[in-house]
CSV table of C-alpha atoms in Angstrom, one decimal:
chain,number,residue,atom,x,y,z
A,80,UNK,CA,46.6,7.5,-26.3
A,81,UNK,CA,49.5,9.5,-27.3
A,82,UNK,CA,50.4,10.2,-31.3
A,83,UNK,CA,52.2,8.0,-33.4
A,84,UNK,CA,55.8,9.2,-34.0
A,85,UNK,CA,57.4,10.0,-37.4
A,86,UNK,CA,59.8,7.9,-39.4
A,87,UNK,CA,62.9,10.1,-38.7
A,88,UNK,CA,62.3,10.4,-34.8
A,89,UNK,CA,62.0,6.5,-34.7
A,90,UNK,CA,64.9,5.9,-36.9
A,91,UNK,CA,66.8,8.4,-34.4
A,92,UNK,CA,65.4,6.3,-31.4
A,93,UNK,CA,66.4,3.2,-32.5
A,94,UNK,CA,69.8,4.7,-33.8
A,95,UNK,CA,70.4,5.6,-30.0
A,96,UNK,CA,69.3,2.2,-28.8
A,97,UNK,CA,72.0,0.3,-31.5
A,98,UNK,CA,74.7,2.6,-30.3
A,99,UNK,CA,74.4,2.2,-26.9
A,100,UNK,CA,73.6,-1.8,-27.2
A,101,UNK,CA,74.6,-3.0,-30.7
A,102,UNK,CA,73.6,-6.5,-30.0
A,103,UNK,CA,70.9,-6.6,-27.4
A,104,UNK,CA,70.2,-10.4,-26.0
A,105,UNK,CA,67.3,-11.7,-24.2
A,106,UNK,CA,67.7,-12.7,-20.5
A,107,UNK,CA,66.4,-16.0,-20.6
A,108,UNK,CA,69.3,-18.7,-20.4
A,109,UNK,CA,69.0,-21.4,-22.6
A,110,UNK,CA,71.4,-23.7,-24.9
A,111,UNK,CA,69.2,-25.0,-27.9
A,112,UNK,CA,65.8,-24.2,-29.5
A,113,UNK,CA,63.9,-26.5,-27.1
A,114,UNK,CA,65.5,-25.1,-23.8
A,115,UNK,CA,64.6,-21.6,-25.3
A,116,UNK,CA,61.1,-22.7,-26.0
A,117,UNK,CA,60.7,-24.1,-22.4
A,118,UNK,CA,62.2,-21.2,-20.6
A,119,UNK,CA,59.9,-18.5,-22.6
A,120,UNK,CA,56.8,-20.8,-21.5
A,121,UNK,CA,57.7,-20.9,-18.1
A,122,UNK,CA,58.5,-17.0,-17.8
A,123,UNK,CA,54.8,-16.2,-18.5
A,124,UNK,CA,53.9,-13.8,-15.4
A,125,UNK,CA,57.0,-14.7,-13.9
A,126,UNK,CA,60.6,-13.1,-14.3
A,127,UNK,CA,63.6,-13.9,-16.2
A,128,UNK,CA,65.7,-14.2,-13.2
A,129,UNK,CA,63.4,-16.7,-11.5
A,130,UNK,CA,62.9,-19.1,-14.3
A,131,UNK,CA,66.8,-18.9,-14.9
A,132,UNK,CA,67.5,-19.9,-11.5
A,133,UNK,CA,64.7,-22.9,-11.7
A,134,UNK,CA,66.2,-24.0,-15.2
A,135,UNK,CA,69.8,-24.0,-14.1
A,136,UNK,CA,69.8,-27.5,-12.8
A,137,UNK,CA,67.0,-28.7,-14.8
A,138,UNK,CA,68.2,-28.0,-18.4
A,139,UNK,CA,71.4,-30.1,-17.4
A,140,UNK,CA,69.3,-33.5,-17.4
A,141,UNK,CA,66.3,-32.5,-19.8
A,142,UNK,CA,67.7,-30.2,-22.7
A,143,UNK,CA,65.5,-32.3,-25.3
A,144,UNK,CA,61.9,-33.4,-25.2
A,145,UNK,CA,62.7,-37.1,-24.9
A,146,UNK,CA,64.7,-36.3,-21.9
A,147,UNK,CA,61.7,-33.8,-20.6
A,148,UNK,CA,59.3,-36.8,-20.7
A,149,UNK,CA,62.1,-39.2,-19.2
A,150,UNK,CA,61.9,-36.9,-16.3
A,151,UNK,CA,58.2,-36.9,-16.2
A,152,UNK,CA,55.6,-34.0,-14.6
A,153,UNK,CA,56.5,-34.7,-11.1
A,154,UNK,CA,60.3,-34.5,-11.8
A,155,UNK,CA,59.9,-31.4,-13.7
A,156,UNK,CA,57.4,-29.9,-10.8
A,157,UNK,CA,60.6,-30.4,-8.3
A,158,UNK,CA,62.5,-28.0,-10.5
A,159,UNK,CA,60.1,-25.5,-11.1
A,160,UNK,CA,57.9,-24.9,-8.2
A,161,UNK,CA,59.3,-21.7,-7.6
A,162,UNK,CA,57.7,-20.4,-10.4
A,163,UNK,CA,54.1,-19.1,-10.6
A,164,UNK,CA,51.5,-21.5,-11.9
A,165,UNK,CA,54.2,-24.1,-11.9
A,166,UNK,CA,51.5,-27.3,-12.2
A,167,UNK,CA,50.0,-26.1,-15.2
A,168,UNK,CA,53.1,-25.3,-16.9
A,169,UNK,CA,54.6,-28.3,-16.0
A,170,UNK,CA,51.3,-30.0,-17.6
A,171,UNK,CA,52.0,-27.8,-20.7
A,172,UNK,CA,55.5,-28.8,-20.9
A,173,UNK,CA,55.0,-32.4,-20.8
A,174,UNK,CA,52.4,-32.3,-23.3
A,175,UNK,CA,54.6,-29.9,-25.7
A,176,UNK,CA,57.3,-32.4,-25.3
A,177,UNK,CA,55.1,-35.5,-26.2
A,178,UNK,CA,54.0,-33.7,-29.2
A,179,UNK,CA,57.6,-32.9,-30.2
A,180,UNK,CA,58.8,-36.4,-30.1
A,181,UNK,CA,55.7,-37.6,-31.7
A,182,UNK,CA,55.0,-35.1,-34.3
A,183,UNK,CA,58.1,-33.5,-35.0
A,184,UNK,CA,60.9,-35.7,-34.5
A,185,UNK,CA,62.1,-34.2,-31.4
A,186,UNK,CA,62.7,-31.1,-33.2
A,187,UNK,CA,61.3,-27.4,-32.4
A,188,UNK,CA,59.2,-26.1,-35.5
A,189,UNK,CA,60.0,-23.3,-37.2
A,190,UNK,CA,57.0,-21.7,-37.9
A,191,UNK,CA,54.7,-19.5,-35.9
A,192,UNK,CA,51.5,-21.6,-36.8
A,193,UNK,CA,53.3,-25.0,-35.3
A,194,UNK,CA,54.5,-23.0,-32.6
A,195,UNK,CA,51.2,-21.8,-31.3
A,196,UNK,CA,49.8,-24.9,-32.0
A,197,UNK,CA,51.8,-26.6,-29.0
A,198,UNK,CA,50.4,-26.4,-25.6
A,199,UNK,CA,51.1,-23.6,-23.2
A,200,UNK,CA,52.7,-21.6,-26.5
A,201,UNK,CA,51.1,-18.3,-27.4
A,202,UNK,CA,52.0,-15.7,-30.1
A,203,UNK,CA,54.5,-13.9,-27.9
A,204,UNK,CA,56.4,-16.7,-26.7
A,205,UNK,CA,56.5,-18.1,-30.5
A,206,UNK,CA,57.7,-14.7,-31.7
A,207,UNK,CA,60.6,-14.8,-29.3
A,208,UNK,CA,61.5,-18.3,-30.2
A,209,UNK,CA,61.4,-17.4,-33.8
A,210,UNK,CA,63.3,-14.1,-33.2
A,211,UNK,CA,66.1,-15.6,-30.9
A,212,UNK,CA,66.8,-18.8,-32.6
A,213,UNK,CA,65.8,-18.3,-36.1
A,214,UNK,CA,67.0,-14.8,-36.3
A,215,UNK,CA,63.2,-13.9,-38.0
A,216,UNK,CA,62.6,-10.4,-37.3
A,217,UNK,CA,59.4,-11.1,-35.1
A,218,UNK,CA,58.3,-8.9,-32.6
A,219,UNK,CA,57.1,-10.5,-29.1
A,220,UNK,CA,55.2,-7.7,-27.3
A,221,UNK,CA,55.1,-8.0,-23.6
A,222,UNK,CA,54.0,-5.5,-20.8
A,223,UNK,CA,57.3,-3.7,-21.0
A,224,UNK,CA,56.9,-2.8,-24.9
A,225,UNK,CA,53.3,-2.3,-24.9
A,226,UNK,CA,53.6,0.5,-21.9
A,227,UNK,CA,56.7,1.8,-23.5
A,228,UNK,CA,55.5,1.7,-27.1
A,229,UNK,CA,52.4,3.5,-25.9
A,230,UNK,CA,54.1,5.8,-23.3
A,231,UNK,CA,56.8,7.3,-26.1
A,232,UNK,CA,54.9,6.9,-29.3
A,233,UNK,CA,57.0,4.5,-30.6
A,234,UNK,CA,54.7,1.9,-31.3
A,235,UNK,CA,51.0,2.9,-30.3
A,236,UNK,CA,48.0,0.4,-30.1
A,237,UNK,CA,45.4,-0.4,-27.9
A,238,UNK,CA,46.2,-4.0,-27.6
A,239,UNK,CA,49.2,-6.7,-28.0
A,240,UNK,CA,48.3,-7.2,-31.5
A,241,UNK,CA,48.0,-3.5,-32.7
A,242,UNK,CA,51.3,-2.7,-30.9
A,243,UNK,CA,53.0,-5.5,-32.5
A,244,UNK,CA,51.9,-4.3,-36.2
A,245,UNK,CA,52.7,-0.7,-35.3
A,246,UNK,CA,56.2,-2.0,-34.6
A,247,UNK,CA,56.6,-3.8,-37.9
A,248,UNK,CA,55.2,-0.8,-39.7
A,249,UNK,CA,56.7,2.1,-38.3
A,250,UNK,CA,60.6,0.8,-37.0
A,251,UNK,CA,62.9,0.8,-40.0
A,252,UNK,CA,63.7,-2.8,-41.2
A,253,UNK,CA,67.5,-2.5,-40.2
A,254,UNK,CA,66.3,-2.3,-36.5
A,255,UNK,CA,63.7,-4.7,-36.9
A,256,UNK,CA,66.0,-8.2,-35.7
A,257,UNK,CA,66.5,-6.3,-32.4
A,258,UNK,CA,63.7,-3.7,-32.2
A,259,UNK,CA,61.9,-5.9,-29.5
A,260,UNK,CA,64.9,-6.7,-27.2
A,261,UNK,CA,65.7,-2.9,-27.3
A,262,UNK,CA,62.1,-2.3,-26.0
A,263,UNK,CA,62.0,-4.7,-23.7
A,264,UNK,CA,65.4,-3.9,-22.2
A,265,UNK,CA,64.3,0.0,-22.1
A,266,UNK,CA,60.7,-1.0,-20.5
A,267,UNK,CA,62.5,-3.1,-17.8
A,268,UNK,CA,65.2,-0.8,-16.7
A,269,UNK,CA,64.4,2.7,-17.8
A,270,UNK,CA,60.7,3.4,-18.7
A,271,UNK,CA,59.7,1.7,-15.7
A,272,UNK,CA,56.0,1.3,-14.9
A,273,UNK,CA,55.7,3.0,-11.7
A,274,UNK,CA,58.8,5.5,-11.6
A,275,UNK,CA,60.1,5.9,-15.2
A,276,UNK,CA,63.8,7.0,-14.9
A,277,UNK,CA,63.1,9.9,-17.4
A,278,UNK,CA,66.2,11.9,-16.2
A,279,UNK,CA,68.7,9.8,-17.2
A,280,UNK,CA,66.5,8.2,-20.4
A,281,UNK,CA,68.7,8.1,-23.7
A,282,UNK,CA,65.6,9.4,-25.7
A,283,UNK,CA,63.7,11.7,-23.2
A,284,UNK,CA,63.8,14.6,-25.8
A,285,UNK,CA,62.2,12.3,-28.4
A,286,UNK,CA,59.4,10.7,-26.1
A,287,UNK,CA,55.8,11.9,-26.3
A,288,UNK,CA,55.4,10.6,-22.7
A,289,UNK,CA,53.6,14.0,-21.3
A,290,UNK,CA,54.5,13.1,-17.5
A,291,UNK,CA,58.3,13.1,-17.6
A,292,UNK,CA,60.0,12.5,-14.1
A,293,UNK,CA,62.8,14.7,-14.9
A,294,UNK,CA,64.1,15.1,-11.0
C-alpha cells in the first residue's frame, strides 16, 4: 500500500482537477431525486451508459414512486432486462417505491440512514444521491475511486469505508463537494485498471503509483 499524500500535494492535485473540469457531473441521466435514486440503484455491476439506455424510455412513464408501482415489476423488467441482475433490481425498485409511497409521501428522504433503509440502497448509492441532489459533500467510493485513491496516494485505505474516510480527512474542504466526481472520472478514463494513461495524466508528477506507464 502506498503512502498517503501530504496536504499540499493533494491540494495541488485537486486544483488541477478543478482547473480542467470546474463543475464535474455524474453521467447517470435523471430528472428528479427519485429517478436519480433508481438510476444509481440500477447501476450496480452495470455501466452508466447501459443504465442510461435502459432508463431513457422508462423515466418518461415512471418518474415517481407511484408511477413505478403502476407500471409494475414485469413492466419494469421489460425496460431494464439489458442490465445485469435485472430481476433482483426490479424487485428492489418496486419494494423501494412502495415504501416511499407508504412511509415518505412519495418523496425521497434526505438522510443517509433513511436512504440506506430502502431495498437495494447501500451506502454508495445513498452517498451519490445526497451529493448529486442535495449537494452534501459525501463521498461515494466505487471501484474507480478505490483504485485511484490507493494507486495515487490521494486516499489510501484497505476497504471502501476506509477510502471514504481518507477522502473526508485528507482532501481540503473546498474540493469535497466535487471530489468523488473528479476521482470517478479520472479513474474511469485516465487511471484505468489495466492500462492507466500515465503519459497523458495531468497529475503524473504528483502520483505515488510506482508502475507508471509513460510510453
